[in-house]
Amino acid sequence: MQIEVLKSKLHRVKVTEANLNYIGSITIDEDLLDAANLIAGEKVQVVNNNNGERFETYIIKGERGSGCVCLNGAAARKAQVGDIVIIISYALMDFEAAKMFRPAIVFPDDQNRIV
């Protein structure tokens, strides 16, 4: 049996940009991606702590060390610059393997840097 489990989480990052005129997605600093075991093109769920919005999109790699968390396209309507969001990815895995799996959970500082 396969189940869907938490794979990665960026907990309480700050939205730094919202670009309505971009094709779509979320751009995330490459340092944050590495720390949370996330990759470009990966599907993520974004949960906005400020307004309760929840949506899915995919990742675009942002400039390393920039602290960038930019919502693009329609997602830009779901948050404002300065909002605090949680970015979550899930993985399908065997039930027994899931019991042993430990997700990557990252708690960046208020500048979206790894501490």
mmCIF file of C-alpha atoms in Angstrom:
data_model
loop_
_atom_site.group_PDB
_atom_site.id
_atom_site.type_symbol
_atom_site.label_atom_id
_atom_site.label_comp_id
_atom_site.label_asym_id
_atom_site.label_seq_id
_atom_site.Cartn_x
_atom_site.Cartn_y
_atom_site.Cartn_z
ATOM 1 C CA MET A 1 0.000 0.000 0.000
ATOM 2 C CA GLN A 2 1.198 3.511 -0.859
ATOM 3 C CA ILE A 3 0.354 6.529 1.316
ATOM 4 C CA GLU A 4 1.008 10.243 0.919
ATOM 5 C CA VAL A 5 3.176 11.711 3.677
ATOM 6 C CA LEU A 6 4.879 14.997 4.491
ATOM 7 C CA LYS A 7 8.221 15.151 2.624
ATOM 8 C CA SER A 8 9.384 18.734 3.135
ATOM 9 C CA LYS A 9 8.246 21.907 4.864
ATOM 10 C CA LEU A 10 9.463 25.495 4.936
ATOM 11 C CA HIS A 11 7.762 26.694 8.102
ATOM 12 C CA ARG A 12 6.793 30.367 8.370
ATOM 13 C CA VAL A 13 8.680 32.021 5.522
ATOM 14 C CA LYS A 14 7.905 35.594 4.576
ATOM 15 C CA VAL A 15 6.539 36.469 1.126
ATOM 16 C CA THR A 16 9.058 38.910 -0.376
ATOM 17 C CA GLU A 17 7.396 39.537 -3.748
ATOM 18 C CA ALA A 18 4.121 39.020 -5.601
ATOM 19 C CA ASN A 19 4.319 39.188 -9.407
ATOM 20 C CA LEU A 20 0.863 39.009 -10.968
ATOM 21 C CA ASN A 21 2.216 39.323 -14.526
ATOM 22 C CA TYR A 22 4.344 36.174 -14.412
ATOM 23 C CA ILE A 23 3.177 32.884 -15.923
ATOM 24 C CA GLY A 24 2.715 31.157 -12.560
ATOM 25 C CA SER A 25 4.402 29.332 -9.686
ATOM 26 C CA ILE A 26 6.423 30.245 -6.612
ATOM 27 C CA THR A 27 10.052 31.342 -6.795
ATOM 28 C CA ILE A 28 12.092 30.227 -3.775
ATOM 29 C CA ASP A 29 15.702 31.009 -2.780
ATOM 30 C CA GLU A 30 17.931 28.064 -3.731
ATOM 31 C CA ASP A 31 19.357 27.914 -0.176
ATOM 32 C CA LEU A 32 15.844 27.314 1.155
ATOM 33 C CA LEU A 33 15.226 24.663 -1.491
ATOM 34 C CA ASP A 34 18.403 22.795 -0.577
ATOM 35 C CA ALA A 35 17.690 22.945 3.152
ATOM 36 C CA ALA A 36 14.157 21.580 2.709
ATOM 37 C CA ASN A 37 15.048 18.959 0.085
ATOM 38 C CA LEU A 38 12.880 20.659 -2.568
ATOM 39 C CA ILE A 39 13.576 20.985 -6.308
ATOM 40 C CA ALA A 40 12.511 23.195 -9.201
ATOM 41 C CA GLY A 41 9.295 21.964 -10.768
ATOM 42 C CA GLU A 42 8.134 20.179 -7.623
ATOM 43 C CA LYS A 43 4.471 20.554 -6.685
ATOM 44 C CA VAL A 44 3.916 22.316 -3.366
ATOM 45 C CA GLN A 45 1.033 23.408 -1.217
ATOM 46 C CA VAL A 46 1.239 26.966 0.118
ATOM 47 C CA VAL A 47 -0.660 27.857 3.291
ATOM 48 C CA ASN A 48 -1.012 31.544 4.145
ATOM 49 C CA ASN A 49 -1.025 32.146 7.907
ATOM 50 C CA ASN A 50 -2.291 35.707 7.460
ATOM 51 C CA ASN A 51 -5.487 35.056 5.507
ATOM 52 C CA GLY A 52 -6.050 31.277 5.558
ATOM 53 C CA GLU A 53 -5.599 30.798 1.784
ATOM 54 C CA ARG A 54 -4.325 27.375 0.673
ATOM 55 C CA PHE A 55 -3.251 26.627 -2.883
ATOM 56 C CA GLU A 56 -0.995 24.398 -4.945
ATOM 57 C CA THR A 57 1.647 25.446 -7.433
ATOM 58 C CA TYR A 58 5.143 24.440 -8.544
ATOM 59 C CA ILE A 59 8.605 25.700 -7.639
ATOM 60 C CA ILE A 60 10.963 27.890 -9.652
ATOM 61 C CA LYS A 61 14.524 28.144 -8.350
ATOM 62 C CA GLY A 62 15.351 31.630 -7.045
ATOM 63 C CA GLU A 63 18.674 33.363 -6.548
ATOM 64 C CA ARG A 64 20.785 31.696 -3.856
ATOM 65 C CA GLY A 65 21.095 33.781 -0.687
ATOM 66 C CA SER A 66 18.399 36.248 -1.743
ATOM 67 C CA GLY A 67 15.734 35.108 0.733
ATOM 68 C CA CYS A 68 13.292 35.272 -2.182
ATOM 69 C CA VAL A 69 9.801 33.816 -1.772
ATOM 70 C CA CYS A 70 7.855 35.251 -4.709
ATOM 71 C CA LEU A 71 4.316 34.293 -5.635
ATOM 72 C CA ASN A 72 3.815 34.483 -9.385
ATOM 73 C CA GLY A 73 0.753 34.702 -11.616
ATOM 74 C CA ALA A 74 -2.614 33.934 -10.043
ATOM 75 C CA ALA A 75 -0.889 32.900 -6.784
ATOM 76 C CA ALA A 76 0.095 36.558 -6.345
ATOM 77 C CA ARG A 77 -3.564 37.208 -5.498
ATOM 78 C CA LYS A 78 -3.409 34.747 -2.591
ATOM 79 C CA ALA A 79 -0.890 36.664 -0.433
ATOM 80 C CA GLN A 80 0.638 40.065 0.095
ATOM 81 C CA VAL A 81 4.295 40.940 0.530
ATOM 82 C CA GLY A 82 5.105 40.374 4.197
ATOM 83 C CA ASP A 83 2.578 37.580 4.704
ATOM 84 C CA ILE A 84 3.847 34.483 6.499
ATOM 85 C CA VAL A 85 3.366 31.205 4.607
ATOM 86 C CA ILE A 86 4.141 27.541 5.071
ATOM 87 C CA ILE A 87 5.352 25.692 1.977
ATOM 88 C CA ILE A 88 4.691 21.941 2.040
ATOM 89 C CA SER A 89 5.501 19.031 -0.254
ATOM 90 C CA TYR A 90 4.270 15.466 0.048
ATOM 91 C CA ALA A 91 5.556 12.136 -1.285
ATOM 92 C CA LEU A 92 3.977 8.775 -2.013
ATOM 93 C CA MET A 93 5.729 5.888 -0.354
ATOM 94 C CA ASP A 94 5.229 2.400 0.888
ATOM 95 C CA PHE A 95 3.378 2.253 4.208
ATOM 96 C CA GLU A 96 6.245 0.509 6.012
ATOM 97 C CA ALA A 97 8.879 2.886 4.574
ATOM 98 C CA ALA A 98 6.729 5.840 5.632
ATOM 99 C CA LYS A 99 6.935 4.708 9.251
ATOM 100 C CA MET A 100 10.716 5.243 9.190
ATOM 101 C CA PHE A 101 10.810 8.340 6.959
ATOM 102 C CA ARG A 102 11.764 11.691 8.497
ATOM 103 C CA PRO A 103 10.666 14.803 6.585
ATOM 104 C CA ALA A 104 12.900 17.851 6.072
ATOM 105 C CA ILE A 105 11.378 20.627 8.173
ATOM 106 C CA VAL A 106 13.115 24.016 7.999
ATOM 107 C CA PHE A 107 12.500 27.024 10.254
ATOM 108 C CA PRO A 108 14.120 30.040 8.518
ATOM 109 C CA ASP A 109 14.684 33.309 10.360
ATOM 110 C CA ASP A 110 12.581 36.431 9.683
ATOM 111 C CA GLN A 111 14.763 37.247 6.641
ATOM 112 C CA ASN A 112 14.136 33.786 5.097
ATOM 113 C CA ARG A 113 17.697 32.670 5.891
ATOM 114 C CA ILE A 114 18.705 29.268 7.225
ATOM 115 C CA VAL A 115 19.743 29.430 10.863
#
